[in-house]
Amino acid sequence: MVIVRVMKAVSEKNDEAAAAIRSLLTEKHIKSVNIISSPGSGKTALLEKTIKMLPSDIKCAVIVGDPFGTSDAERIEVAGGTAVQLNTEGSCHLTAPMIAAAMGDIELDELNLLFIENIGNLICPAAWDLGETARVTLLSVAEGNDKVTKYRKAFYGADAVVLSKVDLADMSDFYMERAKADIASLNPRAHIIELSSKSGTGMEGWISWLQGLLAT
Amino acid sequence: MVIVRVMKAVSEKNDEAAAAIRSLLTEKHIKSVNIISSPGSGKTALLEKTIKMLPSDIKCAVIVGDPFGTSDAERIEVAGGTAVQLNTEGSCHLTAPMIAAAMGDIELDELNLLFIENIGNLICPAAWDLGETARVTLLSVAEGNDKVTKYRKAFYGADAVVLSKVDLADMSDFYMERAKADIASLNPRAHIIELSSKSGTGMEGWISWLQGLLAT
């Protein structure tokens, strides 16, 4: 007897879970933002500042992905937010089933906005649909101009690109106009936001973009 | 008729290729350094400066990995070095068979030192043996202290850890002593080097470490 076991590809299972998440978000009137970047581009710092600046009638929660540790979720909670920490134990991206499991730990009925802070990796997370409403790619100016074209898949699929740590731009030899032209050339529909979570410069543009997303 | 095809796992094929590379390097008296970091931590800048500072009797070449593009290999050549560019077309790490293929394009008989600039990714490259003599993990201070424990697999296996862009340390709220203690706790055998390729601070410690490697 030959036993044939049809195994669904991991990516196919992922896409089914992502579709289910998208349906649930629509039903609950929740917008979800999947934030992708290299390690240390400032995803958590941006979310800390965002939580403090969002109008109090916008209820948000954060699903925080890291290979190991809980420090980011702790930072979000100190900033006054609600966080669920996912540890991948060394794996390089979040998947939709992980997000579905984490959403089970969040009170969805009161929620408006669900942030997903992906694993710090500018390559692998770009290939995985997490059922998000919008995808945001962050690039710290300290990483240099060339990252846009080298790691282009992370920028192709972004609804918004945040150029972060602009307070370090001069010391990092970062050419803002060139970066913006490269992003626009790869992905003309991406909204580009320059900011520094540390100094607060440009934060109002980000908050405004989020409010626009919530109004859709 | 049933045809049974035994497929070796990709990782097993990788390890066979890595072992063959290691034998060839030993036979040719070449040392190889596999450099791993996030995107934009300064791998290429370090190599540009290294090529200019190494004594002229040390012959080196660089295998440069990127998802897309050739800008890093061009920078190495402008700095006076020999470079072979590998493009993974979006894949997240180099493999030993890629290195073996690139080594076919390099004159090995005169070579002393082969640098491998891995894909900018602090997760996936750590799991792949490239037949290297030594592994170096770079962390830019702009990425923040927490990366050591979060991305710990990249630090476990390192022979040396380079803390780069120290000229940005004050503006990045980076605590050098804490980082060094975290690295030492994870991997006591790792040699730790603080430097800025831009200002030149600490470069002599790196060059000295390379000379020590060549003398083994």
Short mmCIF file of C-alpha atoms in Angstrom, two decimals:
data_model
loop_
_atom_site.label_atom_id
_atom_site.label_comp_id
_atom_site.label_asym_id
_atom_site.label_seq_id
_atom_site.Cartn_x
_atom_site.Cartn_y
_atom_site.Cartn_z
CA MET A 1 0.00 0.00 0.00
CA VAL A 2 1.23 3.45 -0.85
CA ILE A 3 0.17 6.26 1.44
CA VAL A 4 0.01 9.61 -0.26
CA ARG A 5 0.00 12.55 2.08
CA VAL A 6 -0.73 15.87 0.47
CA MET A 7 1.25 18.45 2.34
CA LYS A 8 0.27 22.04 1.83
CA ALA A 9 3.22 24.31 1.35
CA VAL A 10 3.98 26.47 4.37
CA SER A 11 3.34 29.57 2.26
CA GLU A 12 -0.10 28.29 1.21
CA LYS A 13 -1.05 27.70 4.86
CA ASN A 14 0.24 31.18 5.62
CA ASP A 15 -1.91 32.77 2.93
CA GLU A 16 -5.03 30.97 4.22
CA ALA A 17 -4.35 32.25 7.73
CA ALA A 18 -3.69 35.77 6.37
CA ALA A 19 -7.03 35.75 4.53
CA ALA A 20 -8.82 34.69 7.72
CA ILE A 21 -7.12 37.51 9.66
CA ARG A 22 -8.12 40.02 6.98
CA SER A 23 -11.76 38.91 7.23
CA LEU A 24 -11.71 39.19 11.02
CA LEU A 25 -10.13 42.67 10.89
CA THR A 26 -12.80 43.83 8.42
CA GLU A 27 -15.57 42.41 10.57
CA LYS A 28 -14.20 44.14 13.68
CA HIS A 29 -13.39 47.44 11.85
CA ILE A 30 -9.72 47.16 12.85
CA LYS A 31 -6.81 48.38 10.71
CA SER A 32 -3.53 46.50 10.98
CA VAL A 33 -0.06 47.85 10.14
CA ASN A 34 2.85 45.44 9.52
CA ILE A 35 6.15 47.24 10.21
CA ILE A 36 9.27 45.83 8.54
CA SER A 37 12.90 46.95 8.92
CA SER A 38 16.48 45.93 9.66
CA PRO A 39 17.41 45.37 13.32
CA GLY A 40 17.81 48.68 15.10
CA SER A 41 16.02 50.95 12.61
CA GLY A 42 13.75 52.24 15.36
CA LYS A 43 10.48 50.28 15.10
CA THR A 44 9.95 50.12 18.86
CA ALA A 45 10.98 53.76 19.39
CA LEU A 46 8.45 54.82 16.74
CA LEU A 47 5.70 52.81 18.41
CA GLU A 48 6.53 54.18 21.88
CA LYS A 49 6.19 57.72 20.55
CA THR A 50 3.08 56.85 18.49
CA ILE A 51 1.25 55.44 21.52
CA LYS A 52 1.89 58.68 23.41
CA MET A 53 0.79 60.89 20.51
CA LEU A 54 -2.34 59.10 19.22
CA PRO A 55 -5.64 60.69 20.26
CA SER A 56 -7.09 58.79 23.23
CA ASP A 57 -10.16 57.69 21.26
CA ILE A 58 -7.95 55.52 19.03
CA LYS A 59 -7.42 52.22 20.80
CA CYS A 60 -4.32 50.36 19.67
CA ALA A 61 -2.36 47.22 20.50
CA VAL A 62 1.02 45.92 19.37
CA ILE A 63 2.13 42.41 18.44
CA VAL A 64 5.90 42.46 18.90
CA GLY A 65 8.11 39.93 17.13
CA ASP A 66 11.66 39.16 18.21
CA PRO A 67 13.95 36.15 17.83
CA PHE A 68 14.42 36.14 21.63
CA GLY A 69 13.49 38.28 24.62
CA THR A 70 10.65 40.47 25.84
CA SER A 71 12.32 43.89 26.09
CA ASP A 72 10.31 45.45 23.26
CA ALA A 73 6.93 44.43 24.71
CA GLU A 74 8.07 45.82 28.07
CA ARG A 75 8.96 49.14 26.40
CA ILE A 76 5.52 49.30 24.75
CA GLU A 77 3.81 48.67 28.08
CA VAL A 78 5.90 51.34 29.83
CA ALA A 79 4.81 53.75 27.07
CA GLY A 80 1.20 52.99 28.01
CA GLY A 81 0.40 50.48 25.26
CA THR A 82 -0.88 46.93 25.17
CA ALA A 83 1.61 44.41 23.79
CA VAL A 84 1.82 40.71 23.00
CA GLN A 85 5.40 39.46 22.55
CA LEU A 86 6.07 36.73 19.99
CA ASN A 87 9.44 34.95 20.15
CA THR A 88 10.43 33.02 17.05
CA GLU A 89 13.46 31.44 18.81
CA GLY A 90 15.78 32.46 16.03
CA SER A 91 13.42 32.23 13.06
CA CYS A 92 13.69 35.17 10.67
CA HIS A 93 10.12 36.44 10.14
CA LEU A 94 6.61 36.35 11.57
CA THR A 95 3.89 34.27 9.91
CA ALA A 96 0.11 34.72 9.71
CA PRO A 97 -0.58 31.74 12.03
CA MET A 98 1.63 33.40 14.66
CA ILE A 99 -0.39 36.62 14.29
CA ALA A 100 -3.67 34.71 14.50
CA ALA A 101 -2.50 33.09 17.76
CA ALA A 102 -1.39 36.44 19.22
CA MET A 103 -4.70 38.06 18.27
CA GLY A 104 -6.37 35.52 20.53
CA ASP A 105 -4.70 37.29 23.46
CA ILE A 106 -6.02 40.74 22.50
CA GLU A 107 -9.46 42.22 23.21
CA LEU A 108 -10.54 42.99 19.64
CA ASP A 109 -14.00 44.45 20.21
CA GLU A 110 -12.67 47.84 21.40
CA LEU A 111 -9.65 47.93 19.09
CA ASN A 112 -9.07 50.38 16.20
CA LEU A 113 -5.46 49.85 15.27
CA LEU A 114 -3.23 46.77 15.50
CA PHE A 115 0.49 47.27 14.96
CA ILE A 116 2.68 44.31 14.08
CA GLU A 117 6.36 44.90 14.79
CA ASN A 118 8.02 42.29 12.60
CA ILE A 119 11.40 40.62 13.23
CA GLY A 120 14.35 42.94 12.49
CA ASN A 121 15.20 41.71 9.00
CA LEU A 122 14.92 43.61 5.73
CA ILE A 123 14.62 40.47 3.57
CA CYS A 124 12.49 37.55 4.77
CA PRO A 125 9.48 39.37 6.34
CA ALA A 126 8.74 41.04 2.98
CA ALA A 127 7.65 37.68 1.54
CA TRP A 128 5.02 36.89 4.18
CA ASP A 129 1.47 38.26 4.19
CA LEU A 130 0.26 38.75 7.77
CA GLY A 131 -3.25 39.78 6.77
CA GLU A 132 -2.34 43.42 7.37
CA THR A 133 -4.28 46.43 6.09
CA ALA A 134 -1.06 48.28 5.30
CA ARG A 135 2.64 47.56 5.21
CA VAL A 136 5.24 50.05 6.40
CA THR A 137 8.97 49.70 5.75
CA LEU A 138 11.33 51.63 8.00
CA LEU A 139 14.85 52.60 6.97
CA SER A 140 17.16 54.33 9.41
CA VAL A 141 19.31 56.97 7.74
CA ALA A 142 22.29 55.45 9.60
CA GLU A 143 21.94 52.40 7.31
CA GLY A 144 22.84 54.37 4.19
CA ASN A 145 21.26 55.25 0.86
CA ASP A 146 22.10 52.02 -0.96
CA LYS A 147 19.68 49.89 1.07
CA VAL A 148 16.65 50.95 -1.00
CA THR A 149 17.83 49.34 -4.23
CA LYS A 150 19.69 46.44 -2.60
CA TYR A 151 16.80 45.34 -0.38
CA ARG A 152 14.20 46.40 -2.92
CA LYS A 153 11.61 43.71 -2.14
CA ALA A 154 11.02 45.34 1.24
CA PHE A 155 10.21 48.61 -0.54
CA TYR A 156 8.16 47.27 -3.47
CA GLY A 157 5.27 46.17 -1.30
CA ALA A 158 5.20 49.08 1.18
CA ASP A 159 2.21 51.39 1.50
CA ALA A 160 4.43 53.81 3.40
CA VAL A 161 8.19 54.10 3.83
CA VAL A 162 9.45 55.77 7.00
CA LEU A 163 12.96 57.24 6.84
CA SER A 164 13.85 57.19 10.53
CA LYS A 165 16.55 58.70 12.76
CA VAL A 166 16.73 61.82 10.56
CA ASP A 167 18.62 63.49 13.44
CA LEU A 168 21.60 61.31 12.36
CA ALA A 169 21.34 62.18 8.63
CA ASP A 170 24.22 64.66 8.47
CA MET A 171 26.60 62.43 10.43
CA SER A 172 25.61 59.41 8.31
CA ASP A 173 26.24 60.98 4.85
CA PHE A 174 22.63 60.15 3.99
CA TYR A 175 21.20 61.91 0.96
CA MET A 176 17.49 62.33 1.61
CA GLU A 177 16.45 63.47 -1.85
CA ARG A 178 18.27 60.57 -3.49
CA ALA A 179 16.61 58.08 -1.12
CA LYS A 180 13.19 59.55 -1.86
CA ALA A 181 13.81 59.40 -5.61
CA ASP A 182 14.96 55.76 -5.36
CA ILE A 183 11.87 54.81 -3.35
CA ALA A 184 9.55 56.68 -5.75
CA SER A 185 11.20 54.95 -8.70
CA LEU A 186 10.74 51.47 -7.18
CA ASN A 187 7.30 52.06 -5.71
CA PRO A 188 5.52 55.26 -6.80
CA ARG A 189 2.46 54.59 -4.63
CA ALA A 190 4.46 54.51 -1.36
CA HIS A 191 3.87 57.46 0.94
CA ILE A 192 7.27 58.64 2.24
CA ILE A 193 7.64 60.03 5.76
CA GLU A 194 10.86 61.45 7.25
CA LEU A 195 11.02 61.50 11.02
CA SER A 196 13.00 61.12 14.20
CA SER A 197 11.20 59.42 17.07
CA LYS A 198 13.88 60.76 19.39
CA SER A 199 13.59 64.46 18.52
CA GLY A 200 9.94 64.28 17.43
CA THR A 201 10.68 65.82 14.01
CA GLY A 202 8.18 64.64 11.41
CA MET A 203 6.04 62.62 13.85
CA GLU A 204 2.91 64.59 12.93
CA GLY A 205 3.20 63.32 9.33
CA TRP A 206 3.22 59.73 10.57
CA ILE A 207 0.28 60.27 12.93
CA SER A 208 -1.62 61.94 10.10
CA TRP A 209 -0.91 58.99 7.77
CA LEU A 210 -2.25 56.59 10.44
CA GLN A 211 -5.39 58.71 10.86
CA GLY A 212 -5.88 58.60 7.10
CA LEU A 213 -5.60 54.82 7.19
CA LEU A 214 -8.17 54.62 10.00
CA ALA A 215 -10.57 56.78 7.94
CA THR A 216 -10.53 54.37 4.96
CA MET B 1 8.47 0.88 -11.24
CA VAL B 2 9.17 3.20 -8.35
CA ILE B 3 12.04 5.60 -8.72
CA VAL B 4 13.56 6.59 -5.42
CA ARG B 5 15.65 9.69 -5.51
CA VAL B 6 17.62 10.39 -2.36
CA MET B 7 17.77 14.13 -1.94
CA LYS B 8 20.43 15.43 0.38
CA ALA B 9 19.23 18.22 2.57
CA VAL B 10 20.40 21.65 1.44
CA SER B 11 22.26 22.09 4.72
CA GLU B 12 24.10 18.78 4.26
CA LYS B 13 25.22 19.80 0.76
CA ASN B 14 26.29 23.13 2.23
CA ASP B 15 28.40 21.47 4.89
CA GLU B 16 30.12 19.26 2.31
CA ALA B 17 30.96 22.32 0.20
CA ALA B 18 32.18 24.18 3.31
CA ALA B 19 34.50 21.28 4.20
CA ALA B 20 35.93 21.28 0.67
CA ILE B 21 36.51 25.05 0.88
CA ARG B 22 38.25 24.63 4.24
CA SER B 23 40.60 21.99 2.75
CA LEU B 24 41.40 24.21 -0.22
CA LEU B 25 42.08 27.22 2.03
CA THR B 26 44.43 25.12 4.18
CA GLU B 27 46.24 23.78 1.13
CA LYS B 28 46.71 27.30 -0.27
CA HIS B 29 47.60 28.85 3.14
CA ILE B 30 44.69 31.31 2.87
CA LYS B 31 42.66 32.60 5.82
CA SER B 32 39.01 33.43 5.22
CA VAL B 33 36.85 35.83 7.25
CA ASN B 34 33.04 35.64 7.05
CA ILE B 35 31.56 39.02 8.04
CA ILE B 36 27.95 39.04 9.26
CA SER B 37 25.76 42.02 10.21
CA SER B 38 22.46 43.82 9.73
CA PRO B 39 22.06 45.92 6.58
CA GLY B 40 23.99 49.17 6.92
CA SER B 41 26.24 48.26 9.86
CA GLY B 42 29.30 49.23 7.85
CA LYS B 43 30.75 46.00 6.41
CA THR B 44 31.78 47.59 3.10
CA ALA B 45 33.14 50.74 4.78
CA LEU B 46 35.26 48.55 7.06
CA LEU B 47 36.62 46.60 4.11
CA GLU B 48 37.38 49.77 2.12
CA LYS B 49 39.44 51.11 5.03
CA THR B 50 41.04 47.69 5.69
CA ILE B 51 42.27 47.37 2.09
CA LYS B 52 43.94 50.77 2.37
CA MET B 53 45.56 49.98 5.74
CA LEU B 54 46.78 46.39 5.28
CA PRO B 55 50.53 46.05 4.62
CA SER B 56 51.15 45.59 0.89
CA ASP B 57 52.62 42.11 1.37
CA ILE B 58 49.18 40.84 2.49
CA LYS B 59 47.21 39.98 -0.64
CA CYS B 60 43.47 40.01 -0.10
CA ALA B 61 40.26 39.60 -2.08
CA VAL B 62 36.60 40.12 -1.20
CA ILE B 63 33.53 38.06 -2.08
CA VAL B 64 30.63 40.49 -1.73
CA GLY B 65 27.11 39.21 -1.19
CA ASP B 66 24.03 41.33 -1.83
CA PRO B 67 20.40 40.57 -2.69
CA PHE B 68 20.72 42.84 -5.74
CA GLY B 69 23.25 45.24 -7.27
CA THR B 70 26.99 45.63 -7.63
CA SER B 71 27.66 48.87 -5.74
CA ASP B 72 29.64 47.19 -2.94
CA ALA B 73 32.02 45.39 -5.32
CA GLU B 74 32.53 48.71 -7.13
CA ARG B 75 33.39 50.41 -3.83
CA ILE B 76 35.94 47.66 -3.03
CA GLU B 77 37.56 48.07 -6.44
CA VAL B 78 37.73 51.86 -6.08
CA ALA B 79 39.47 51.29 -2.71
CA GLY B 80 42.10 49.24 -4.57
CA GLY B 81 40.80 45.76 -3.77
CA THR B 82 39.78 42.73 -5.83
CA ALA B 83 36.08 41.84 -5.55
CA VAL B 84 33.66 39.23 -6.82
CA GLN B 85 30.00 40.25 -6.44
CA LEU B 86 27.44 37.56 -5.63
CA ASN B 87 23.76 38.45 -6.10
CA THR B 88 21.29 36.17 -4.36
CA GLU B 89 18.30 37.84 -6.08
CA GLY B 90 16.51 38.32 -2.81
CA SER B 91 17.72 35.25 -0.90
CA CYS B 92 18.72 36.00 2.67
CA HIS B 93 22.21 34.48 3.13
CA LEU B 94 25.23 33.17 1.25
CA THR B 95 25.92 29.42 1.01
CA ALA B 96 29.15 27.46 0.70
CA PRO B 97 28.43 26.41 -2.93
CA MET B 98 28.10 30.13 -3.82
CA ILE B 99 31.49 30.80 -2.19
CA ALA B 100 33.07 27.83 -3.99
CA ALA B 101 31.80 29.21 -7.31
CA ALA B 102 33.09 32.72 -6.56
CA MET B 103 36.50 31.33 -5.52
CA GLY B 104 36.81 29.99 -9.07
CA ASP B 105 37.00 33.61 -10.22
CA ILE B 106 39.86 34.50 -7.85
CA GLU B 107 43.59 33.81 -8.29
CA LEU B 108 44.22 31.80 -5.14
CA ASP B 109 47.94 31.06 -5.47
CA GLU B 110 49.01 34.55 -4.42
CA LEU B 111 46.23 35.13 -1.89
CA ASN B 112 46.63 35.46 1.90
CA LEU B 113 43.26 36.72 3.05
CA LEU B 114 39.76 36.17 1.65
CA PHE B 115 36.97 38.32 3.07
CA ILE B 116 33.38 37.26 2.63
CA GLU B 117 30.90 40.11 3.05
CA ASN B 118 27.69 38.24 3.79
CA ILE B 119 24.14 39.47 3.01
CA GLY B 120 22.97 42.20 5.41
CA ASN B 121 20.94 40.08 7.81
CA LEU B 122 21.64 39.40 11.47
CA ILE B 123 19.69 36.12 11.53
CA CYS B 124 19.94 33.69 8.59
CA PRO B 125 23.68 33.94 7.70
CA ALA B 126 24.61 32.79 11.23
CA ALA B 127 23.29 29.29 10.46
CA TRP B 128 25.43 28.70 7.34
CA ASP B 129 29.06 27.51 7.41
CA LEU B 130 30.97 29.04 4.48
CA GLY B 131 34.20 27.15 5.18
CA GLU B 132 35.64 30.28 6.78
CA THR B 133 38.66 30.38 9.08
CA ALA B 134 37.02 32.98 11.30
CA ARG B 135 33.61 34.58 11.69
CA VAL B 136 33.18 38.25 12.52
CA THR B 137 29.88 39.82 13.57
CA LEU B 138 29.52 43.58 13.16
CA LEU B 139 27.07 45.65 15.20
CA SER B 140 26.66 49.35 14.51
CA VAL B 141 26.13 51.35 17.69
CA ALA B 142 23.22 53.06 15.89
CA GLU B 143 21.33 49.74 16.11
CA GLY B 144 21.19 49.84 19.89
CA ASN B 145 22.33 47.73 22.83
CA ASP B 146 19.47 45.23 22.79
CA LYS B 147 20.56 43.58 19.53
CA VAL B 148 23.19 41.42 21.25
CA THR B 149 20.75 39.39 23.30
CA LYS B 150 17.90 39.50 20.75
CA TYR B 151 20.00 38.30 17.80
CA ARG B 152 22.20 36.15 19.98
CA LYS B 153 22.90 33.39 17.44
CA ALA B 154 24.93 35.86 15.37
CA PHE B 155 27.10 36.53 18.43
CA TYR B 156 27.45 32.95 19.78
CA GLY B 157 29.54 31.76 16.85
CA ALA B 158 31.69 34.85 16.31
CA ASP B 159 35.47 34.77 16.71
CA ALA B 160 35.42 38.57 16.82
CA VAL B 161 32.67 41.13 17.34
CA VAL B 162 33.19 44.56 15.82
CA LEU B 163 31.22 47.41 17.39
CA SER B 164 31.15 49.84 14.48
CA LYS B 165 30.27 53.51 13.94
CA VAL B 166 31.49 54.41 17.45
CA ASP B 167 31.46 58.05 16.28
CA LEU B 168 27.64 57.81 16.59
CA ALA B 169 27.65 56.25 20.07
CA ASP B 170 26.74 59.36 22.07
CA MET B 171 23.92 60.36 19.70
CA SER B 172 22.58 56.78 19.69
CA ASP B 173 22.36 56.29 23.47
CA PHE B 174 24.60 53.26 23.10
CA TYR B 175 26.19 51.94 26.28
CA MET B 176 29.51 50.43 25.24
CA GLU B 177 30.36 48.71 28.53
CA ARG B 178 26.94 47.07 28.70
CA ALA B 179 27.29 45.81 25.11
CA LYS B 180 30.72 44.38 25.85
CA ALA B 181 29.46 42.67 28.99
CA ASP B 182 26.50 41.17 27.08
CA ILE B 183 28.79 39.86 24.34
CA ALA B 184 31.26 38.43 26.88
CA SER B 185 28.42 36.74 28.71
CA LEU B 186 27.08 35.09 25.54
CA ASN B 187 30.44 34.27 23.99
CA PRO B 188 33.47 34.69 26.27
CA ARG B 189 35.95 33.68 23.54
CA ALA B 190 34.92 36.49 21.14
CA HIS B 191 37.49 39.23 20.68
CA ILE B 192 35.70 42.61 20.88
CA ILE B 193 36.86 45.55 18.76
CA GLU B 194 35.37 49.08 18.89
CA LEU B 195 35.97 51.19 15.82
CA SER B 196 34.75 53.78 13.35
CA SER B 197 35.74 53.19 9.74
CA LYS B 198 34.80 56.79 9.05
CA SER B 199 36.99 58.48 11.67
CA GLY B 200 39.60 55.72 11.78
CA THR B 201 39.26 55.30 15.57
CA GLY B 202 40.10 51.74 16.62
CA MET B 203 41.10 50.53 13.14
CA GLU B 204 44.56 49.51 14.36
CA GLY B 205 42.95 46.97 16.73
CA TRP B 206 41.11 45.37 13.82
CA ILE B 207 44.20 45.28 11.58
CA SER B 208 46.16 43.75 14.45
CA TRP B 209 43.47 41.08 14.94
CA LEU B 210 43.65 40.21 11.22
CA GLN B 211 47.45 39.97 11.40
CA GLY B 212 47.10 37.63 14.38
CA LEU B 213 44.72 35.47 12.34
CA LEU B 214 47.17 35.35 9.43
CA ALA B 215 49.94 34.27 11.82
CA THR B 216 48.00 31.20 13.04
#
